[in-house]
Structure formats: C-alpha cells, structure tokens
C-alpha cells in the first residue's frame, strides 16, 4: 500500500445495486436534492482530522437521538464533545452552552440536531465561530444552510449520523447500527 492510500477508506468489491437492496424496497430518490453529497472518503477524512465536536440541539432526554449520539461520542470516540442547548445547564455530567459562541474552544465539527427552519442560522453560527465542518444529522438536508457553510470554506455533510459514520469506519458497527463493543471475526452463535 502506498502512502497516498494509507488513510483510504476500504472499498467493497463492486456489486449490482439490487444485491444490497431490501426485497421490495425502491431506492430513495430525492429529486429536490441537488447539493453533492459528501462521499465516504470525505466523511472518513473529516472524522479522522477532527478533535472536537459540538452537538447543537443536544438533549438531556435519553429518548432523544441527540442524547444517544452524545453518549456514544463521549464514551466510544476520541473526540472532545461539547453540548449546545440554551435550555439545559448540564448534559451527561458536562456543562451545556447556550450557543456555539459560548464554547471554550472552536469545534472542528458542528453536529446539528435542529428543525429544518433553524439550519441556516446554525450554519451561520458555525461559520462565525470558525468551525471546519457543518454536519446535519439523519433526515436533515438544507441546501441553503450548506451554501452558507460551503461559501465560507466549511466542509458539509448532510443526512448522515456522526455516530454511525464513526462506528462504520472504526469497526464497531453492528448490523442494526449499534456499537456492540466487541470486535470479532467469528460469527455469533445464536441459542435456539
């Protein structure tokens, strides 16, 4: 392997798209999406370079996706994680900040769990604080917010989960999307 490929994401062997599709499932088509999605190599590089992640819209409610992602990132990743929620004072035993501007550091990744209409404002706040990447969680796609961030030089990832992508690239992703905490090449034995 050459030095240029030392940090490359391993690519699976080419297969027909239908081979991986669920039976009867039509491929997701989003005609309104014209923004080029960040590919696996770009997402891998973003996560590899990052040291700090700010979760905007972090919640102290264990039923929320942002809480689940915060728990994973705090316990199973090398990142310094900061929580941004003006209505919380503490999340997972760490202080919560009212805005990105209140953070004691400049975050590398701004991971956003906010409603669609709030995304352009969060993108501008990420630009204003000097973040490197605007990352919109699963289900979030806002080309206006992406343009604000990209025009200022930020990388943009939309409709992807930081937790899932980190686990995917670091060998801890269970088929159901959960971190098993066990790395093994052996098949799991199921009791009958």
PDB file of C-alpha atoms in Angstrom:
ATOM      1  CA  UNK A   1       0.000   0.000   0.000  1.00  0.00           C
ATOM      2  CA  UNK A   2       1.371   3.418  -0.909  1.00  0.00           C
ATOM      3  CA  UNK A   3       1.428   6.368   1.472  1.00  0.00           C
ATOM      4  CA  UNK A   4      -1.330   8.053  -0.535  1.00  0.00           C
ATOM      5  CA  UNK A   5      -3.647   5.113   0.143  1.00  0.00           C
ATOM      6  CA  UNK A   6      -2.663   4.594   3.788  1.00  0.00           C
ATOM      7  CA  UNK A   7      -5.708   6.529   5.034  1.00  0.00           C
ATOM      8  CA  UNK A   8      -8.116   5.488   2.294  1.00  0.00           C
ATOM      9  CA  UNK A   9     -11.452   4.012   3.204  1.00  0.00           C
ATOM     10  CA  UNK A  10     -11.513   0.352   2.144  1.00  0.00           C
ATOM     11  CA  UNK A  11     -13.784  -0.007  -0.856  1.00  0.00           C
ATOM     12  CA  UNK A  12     -16.045  -3.040  -1.171  1.00  0.00           C
ATOM     13  CA  UNK A  13     -15.948  -5.118  -4.318  1.00  0.00           C
ATOM     14  CA  UNK A  14     -18.290  -3.759  -6.980  1.00  0.00           C
ATOM     15  CA  UNK A  15     -21.740  -5.329  -6.839  1.00  0.00           C
ATOM     16  CA  UNK A  16     -25.021  -4.642  -8.514  1.00  0.00           C
ATOM     17  CA  UNK A  17     -27.085  -2.112  -6.569  1.00  0.00           C
ATOM     18  CA  UNK A  18     -30.020  -4.510  -6.322  1.00  0.00           C
ATOM     19  CA  UNK A  19     -27.882  -7.083  -4.494  1.00  0.00           C
ATOM     20  CA  UNK A  20     -27.821  -4.911  -1.345  1.00  0.00           C
ATOM     21  CA  UNK A  21     -31.378  -3.610  -1.520  1.00  0.00           C
ATOM     22  CA  UNK A  22     -34.118  -4.852   0.775  1.00  0.00           C
ATOM     23  CA  UNK A  23     -36.662  -7.034  -1.039  1.00  0.00           C
ATOM     24  CA  UNK A  24     -39.394  -4.870  -2.496  1.00  0.00           C
ATOM     25  CA  UNK A  25     -37.683  -1.622  -1.449  1.00  0.00           C
ATOM     26  CA  UNK A  26     -37.418   1.081  -4.041  1.00  0.00           C
ATOM     27  CA  UNK A  27     -34.239   3.178  -3.974  1.00  0.00           C
ATOM     28  CA  UNK A  28     -34.627   6.507  -2.219  1.00  0.00           C
ATOM     29  CA  UNK A  29     -34.781   9.287  -4.780  1.00  0.00           C
ATOM     30  CA  UNK A  30     -34.770  12.902  -3.729  1.00  0.00           C
ATOM     31  CA  UNK A  31     -35.303  14.984  -6.860  1.00  0.00           C
ATOM     32  CA  UNK A  32     -35.139  18.209  -4.821  1.00  0.00           C
ATOM     33  CA  UNK A  33     -31.589  17.424  -3.688  1.00  0.00           C
ATOM     34  CA  UNK A  34     -29.032  18.998  -5.973  1.00  0.00           C
ATOM     35  CA  UNK A  35     -26.191  19.505  -3.468  1.00  0.00           C
ATOM     36  CA  UNK A  36     -23.392  16.962  -3.985  1.00  0.00           C
ATOM     37  CA  UNK A  37     -23.386  14.607  -1.004  1.00  0.00           C
ATOM     38  CA  UNK A  38     -20.104  14.037   0.835  1.00  0.00           C
ATOM     39  CA  UNK A  39     -18.732  10.646  -0.171  1.00  0.00           C
ATOM     40  CA  UNK A  40     -17.309   8.036   2.197  1.00  0.00           C
ATOM     41  CA  UNK A  41     -13.693   9.144   1.721  1.00  0.00           C
ATOM     42  CA  UNK A  42     -14.576  12.763   2.545  1.00  0.00           C
ATOM     43  CA  UNK A  43     -16.579  11.725   5.633  1.00  0.00           C
ATOM     44  CA  UNK A  44     -13.709   9.487   6.765  1.00  0.00           C
ATOM     45  CA  UNK A  45     -11.178  12.340   6.392  1.00  0.00           C
ATOM     46  CA  UNK A  46     -13.421  14.771   8.290  1.00  0.00           C
ATOM     47  CA  UNK A  47     -13.758  12.352  11.203  1.00  0.00           C
ATOM     48  CA  UNK A  48     -10.049  11.464  11.127  1.00  0.00           C
ATOM     49  CA  UNK A  49      -8.918  15.109  11.351  1.00  0.00           C
ATOM     50  CA  UNK A  50     -11.464  16.222  13.956  1.00  0.00           C
ATOM     51  CA  UNK A  51     -10.587  16.621  17.617  1.00  0.00           C
ATOM     52  CA  UNK A  52     -13.716  18.425  18.879  1.00  0.00           C
ATOM     53  CA  UNK A  53     -17.421  18.054  18.143  1.00  0.00           C
ATOM     54  CA  UNK A  54     -20.164  20.450  19.258  1.00  0.00           C
ATOM     55  CA  UNK A  55     -23.641  18.935  19.303  1.00  0.00           C
ATOM     56  CA  UNK A  56     -26.129  21.720  18.618  1.00  0.00           C
ATOM     57  CA  UNK A  57     -29.552  20.697  19.892  1.00  0.00           C
ATOM     58  CA  UNK A  58     -28.091  18.228  22.384  1.00  0.00           C
ATOM     59  CA  UNK A  59     -30.678  16.916  24.812  1.00  0.00           C
ATOM     60  CA  UNK A  60     -30.605  15.576  28.354  1.00  0.00           C
ATOM     61  CA  UNK A  61     -33.596  13.359  27.455  1.00  0.00           C
ATOM     62  CA  UNK A  62     -32.448   9.725  26.971  1.00  0.00           C
ATOM     63  CA  UNK A  63     -35.264   9.183  24.438  1.00  0.00           C
ATOM     64  CA  UNK A  64     -33.766  11.705  22.011  1.00  0.00           C
ATOM     65  CA  UNK A  65     -31.389  10.763  19.200  1.00  0.00           C
ATOM     66  CA  UNK A  66     -29.006  13.570  20.190  1.00  0.00           C
ATOM     67  CA  UNK A  67     -28.645  12.029  23.667  1.00  0.00           C
ATOM     68  CA  UNK A  68     -27.860   8.623  22.156  1.00  0.00           C
ATOM     69  CA  UNK A  69     -25.239  10.146  19.829  1.00  0.00           C
ATOM     70  CA  UNK A  70     -23.763  12.206  22.680  1.00  0.00           C
ATOM     71  CA  UNK A  71     -23.488   9.087  24.851  1.00  0.00           C
ATOM     72  CA  UNK A  72     -21.688   7.205  22.079  1.00  0.00           C
ATOM     73  CA  UNK A  73     -19.311  10.055  21.193  1.00  0.00           C
ATOM     74  CA  UNK A  74     -18.470  10.711  24.849  1.00  0.00           C
ATOM     75  CA  UNK A  75     -17.734   7.078  25.645  1.00  0.00           C
ATOM     76  CA  UNK A  76     -16.614   5.410  22.407  1.00  0.00           C
ATOM     77  CA  UNK A  77     -14.759   8.024  20.417  1.00  0.00           C
ATOM     78  CA  UNK A  78     -11.604  10.097  20.837  1.00  0.00           C
ATOM     79  CA  UNK A  79     -13.393  13.443  20.450  1.00  0.00           C
ATOM     80  CA  UNK A  80     -13.842  16.202  22.997  1.00  0.00           C
ATOM     81  CA  UNK A  81     -17.607  16.664  22.908  1.00  0.00           C
ATOM     82  CA  UNK A  82     -19.428  19.895  23.782  1.00  0.00           C
ATOM     83  CA  UNK A  83     -23.180  20.316  24.165  1.00  0.00           C
ATOM     84  CA  UNK A  84     -25.123  23.321  22.888  1.00  0.00           C
ATOM     85  CA  UNK A  85     -28.624  23.788  24.262  1.00  0.00           C
ATOM     86  CA  UNK A  86     -29.765  27.108  25.788  1.00  0.00           C
ATOM     87  CA  UNK A  87     -32.418  25.311  27.892  1.00  0.00           C
ATOM     88  CA  UNK A  88     -30.047  22.857  29.595  1.00  0.00           C
ATOM     89  CA  UNK A  89     -27.351  23.578  32.150  1.00  0.00           C
ATOM     90  CA  UNK A  90     -25.767  20.117  32.083  1.00  0.00           C
ATOM     91  CA  UNK A  91     -25.860  17.071  29.788  1.00  0.00           C
ATOM     92  CA  UNK A  92     -24.155  13.783  30.662  1.00  0.00           C
ATOM     93  CA  UNK A  93     -22.396  15.465  33.571  1.00  0.00           C
ATOM     94  CA  UNK A  94     -20.808  18.160  31.395  1.00  0.00           C
ATOM     95  CA  UNK A  95     -21.840  21.796  31.019  1.00  0.00           C
ATOM     96  CA  UNK A  96     -24.274  22.740  28.275  1.00  0.00           C
ATOM     97  CA  UNK A  97     -23.655  26.013  26.455  1.00  0.00           C
ATOM     98  CA  UNK A  98     -26.255  28.452  25.151  1.00  0.00           C
ATOM     99  CA  UNK A  99     -24.602  28.878  21.746  1.00  0.00           C
ATOM    100  CA  UNK A 100     -21.538  27.944  19.726  1.00  0.00           C
ATOM    101  CA  UNK A 101     -20.071  31.346  20.560  1.00  0.00           C
ATOM    102  CA  UNK A 102     -20.107  30.406  24.263  1.00  0.00           C
ATOM    103  CA  UNK A 103     -17.926  27.304  23.804  1.00  0.00           C
ATOM    104  CA  UNK A 104     -14.413  27.425  25.311  1.00  0.00           C
ATOM    105  CA  UNK A 105     -12.989  26.006  22.029  1.00  0.00           C
ATOM    106  CA  UNK A 106     -13.583  26.274  18.307  1.00  0.00           C
ATOM    107  CA  UNK A 107     -15.265  22.991  17.318  1.00  0.00           C
ATOM    108  CA  UNK A 108     -13.973  21.053  14.338  1.00  0.00           C
ATOM    109  CA  UNK A 109     -17.417  19.565  13.652  1.00  0.00           C
ATOM    110  CA  UNK A 110     -20.754  21.205  14.395  1.00  0.00           C
ATOM    111  CA  UNK A 111     -23.206  18.286  14.577  1.00  0.00           C
ATOM    112  CA  UNK A 112     -26.739  19.650  14.248  1.00  0.00           C
ATOM    113  CA  UNK A 113     -29.974  18.280  15.733  1.00  0.00           C
ATOM    114  CA  UNK A 114     -32.331  21.173  14.988  1.00  0.00           C
ATOM    115  CA  UNK A 115     -35.504  21.652  12.995  1.00  0.00           C
ATOM    116  CA  UNK A 116     -35.256  22.474   9.302  1.00  0.00           C
ATOM    117  CA  UNK A 117     -36.020  26.193   9.572  1.00  0.00           C
ATOM    118  CA  UNK A 118     -33.239  26.690  12.152  1.00  0.00           C
ATOM    119  CA  UNK A 119     -30.469  25.191   9.986  1.00  0.00           C
ATOM    120  CA  UNK A 120     -29.374  28.354   8.095  1.00  0.00           C
ATOM    121  CA  UNK A 121     -28.929  30.197  11.401  1.00  0.00           C
ATOM    122  CA  UNK A 122     -26.894  27.336  12.842  1.00  0.00           C
ATOM    123  CA  UNK A 123     -24.797  27.246   9.658  1.00  0.00           C
ATOM    124  CA  UNK A 124     -24.047  30.966  10.011  1.00  0.00           C
ATOM    125  CA  UNK A 125     -23.186  30.482  13.686  1.00  0.00           C
ATOM    126  CA  UNK A 126     -20.794  27.651  12.715  1.00  0.00           C
ATOM    127  CA  UNK A 127     -19.137  29.970  10.185  1.00  0.00           C
ATOM    128  CA  UNK A 128     -18.906  32.800  12.724  1.00  0.00           C
ATOM    129  CA  UNK A 129     -17.200  30.578  15.317  1.00  0.00           C
ATOM    130  CA  UNK A 130     -14.629  29.245  12.822  1.00  0.00           C
ATOM    131  CA  UNK A 131     -15.762  25.610  12.718  1.00  0.00           C
ATOM    132  CA  UNK A 132     -14.358  23.347   9.995  1.00  0.00           C
ATOM    133  CA  UNK A 133     -17.427  21.218   9.235  1.00  0.00           C
ATOM    134  CA  UNK A 134     -21.197  21.591   9.328  1.00  0.00           C
ATOM    135  CA  UNK A 135     -22.724  18.127   9.850  1.00  0.00           C
ATOM    136  CA  UNK A 136     -26.503  17.759   9.577  1.00  0.00           C
ATOM    137  CA  UNK A 137     -27.922  14.600  11.150  1.00  0.00           C
ATOM    138  CA  UNK A 138     -30.060  11.897   9.540  1.00  0.00           C
ATOM    139  CA  UNK A 139     -33.140  13.386   7.938  1.00  0.00           C
ATOM    140  CA  UNK A 140     -31.652  16.895   7.767  1.00  0.00           C
ATOM    141  CA  UNK A 141     -30.956  18.292   4.319  1.00  0.00           C
ATOM    142  CA  UNK A 142     -30.892  22.042   3.753  1.00  0.00           C
ATOM    143  CA  UNK A 143     -29.129  23.334   0.671  1.00  0.00           C
ATOM    144  CA  UNK A 144     -29.354  26.946   1.854  1.00  0.00           C
ATOM    145  CA  UNK A 145     -27.514  26.063   5.066  1.00  0.00           C
ATOM    146  CA  UNK A 146     -24.999  24.027   3.071  1.00  0.00           C
ATOM    147  CA  UNK A 147     -24.329  27.004   0.789  1.00  0.00           C
ATOM    148  CA  UNK A 148     -23.758  29.336   3.749  1.00  0.00           C
ATOM    149  CA  UNK A 149     -21.205  26.913   5.208  1.00  0.00           C
ATOM    150  CA  UNK A 150     -19.509  25.931   1.937  1.00  0.00           C
ATOM    151  CA  UNK A 151     -19.191  29.555   0.769  1.00  0.00           C
ATOM    152  CA  UNK A 152     -17.215  30.221   3.964  1.00  0.00           C
ATOM    153  CA  UNK A 153     -14.935  27.223   3.367  1.00  0.00           C
ATOM    154  CA  UNK A 154     -16.540  24.666   5.689  1.00  0.00           C
ATOM    155  CA  UNK A 155     -16.984  21.042   4.697  1.00  0.00           C
ATOM    156  CA  UNK A 156     -20.632  19.996   4.638  1.00  0.00           C
ATOM    157  CA  UNK A 157     -22.191  16.621   5.429  1.00  0.00           C
ATOM    158  CA  UNK A 158     -25.964  16.240   5.340  1.00  0.00           C
ATOM    159  CA  UNK A 159     -28.394  13.434   6.176  1.00  0.00           C
ATOM    160  CA  UNK A 160     -25.698  11.339   7.925  1.00  0.00           C
ATOM    161  CA  UNK A 161     -25.178  10.378  11.564  1.00  0.00           C
ATOM    162  CA  UNK A 162     -21.768  11.092  13.131  1.00  0.00           C
ATOM    163  CA  UNK A 163     -22.171   8.092  15.443  1.00  0.00           C
ATOM    164  CA  UNK A 164     -22.969   5.687  12.608  1.00  0.00           C
ATOM    165  CA  UNK A 165     -20.190   7.027  10.390  1.00  0.00           C
ATOM    166  CA  UNK A 166     -17.594   6.867  13.187  1.00  0.00           C
ATOM    167  CA  UNK A 167     -18.589   3.291  14.023  1.00  0.00           C
ATOM    168  CA  UNK A 168     -18.614   2.312  10.328  1.00  0.00           C
ATOM    169  CA  UNK A 169     -15.049   3.498   9.812  1.00  0.00           C
ATOM    170  CA  UNK A 170     -13.743   2.107  13.102  1.00  0.00           C
ATOM    171  CA  UNK A 171     -15.147  -1.423  13.059  1.00  0.00           C
ATOM    172  CA  UNK A 172     -17.760  -1.068  15.772  1.00  0.00           C
ATOM    173  CA  UNK A 173     -20.951  -1.027  13.731  1.00  0.00           C
ATOM    174  CA  UNK A 174     -23.446  -3.810  14.371  1.00  0.00           C
ATOM    175  CA  UNK A 175     -25.865  -4.587  11.555  1.00  0.00           C
ATOM    176  CA  UNK A 176     -28.600  -2.786  13.484  1.00  0.00           C
ATOM    177  CA  UNK A 177     -26.425   0.325  13.841  1.00  0.00           C
ATOM    178  CA  UNK A 178     -25.460  -0.203  17.494  1.00  0.00           C
ATOM    179  CA  UNK A 179     -21.942  -0.294  18.901  1.00  0.00           C
ATOM    180  CA  UNK A 180     -21.520  -3.832  20.200  1.00  0.00           C
ATOM    181  CA  UNK A 181     -18.232  -3.111  21.955  1.00  0.00           C
ATOM    182  CA  UNK A 182     -16.952  -6.439  20.646  1.00  0.00           C
ATOM    183  CA  UNK A 183     -14.685  -6.816  17.646  1.00  0.00           C
ATOM    184  CA  UNK A 184     -14.595 -10.332  16.291  1.00  0.00           C
ATOM    185  CA  UNK A 185     -14.287 -12.136  13.004  1.00  0.00           C
ATOM    186  CA  UNK A 186     -16.311 -15.076  14.335  1.00  0.00           C
ATOM    187  CA  UNK A 187     -19.992 -15.482  13.683  1.00  0.00           C
ATOM    188  CA  UNK A 188     -22.264 -15.034  16.656  1.00  0.00           C
ATOM    189  CA  UNK A 189     -23.797 -18.275  17.918  1.00  0.00           C
ATOM    190  CA  UNK A 190     -27.498 -17.973  18.446  1.00  0.00           C
ATOM    191  CA  UNK A 191     -29.310 -20.090  21.014  1.00  0.00           C
ATOM    192  CA  UNK A 192     -32.433 -21.901  19.915  1.00  0.00           C
TER     193      UNK A 192
END
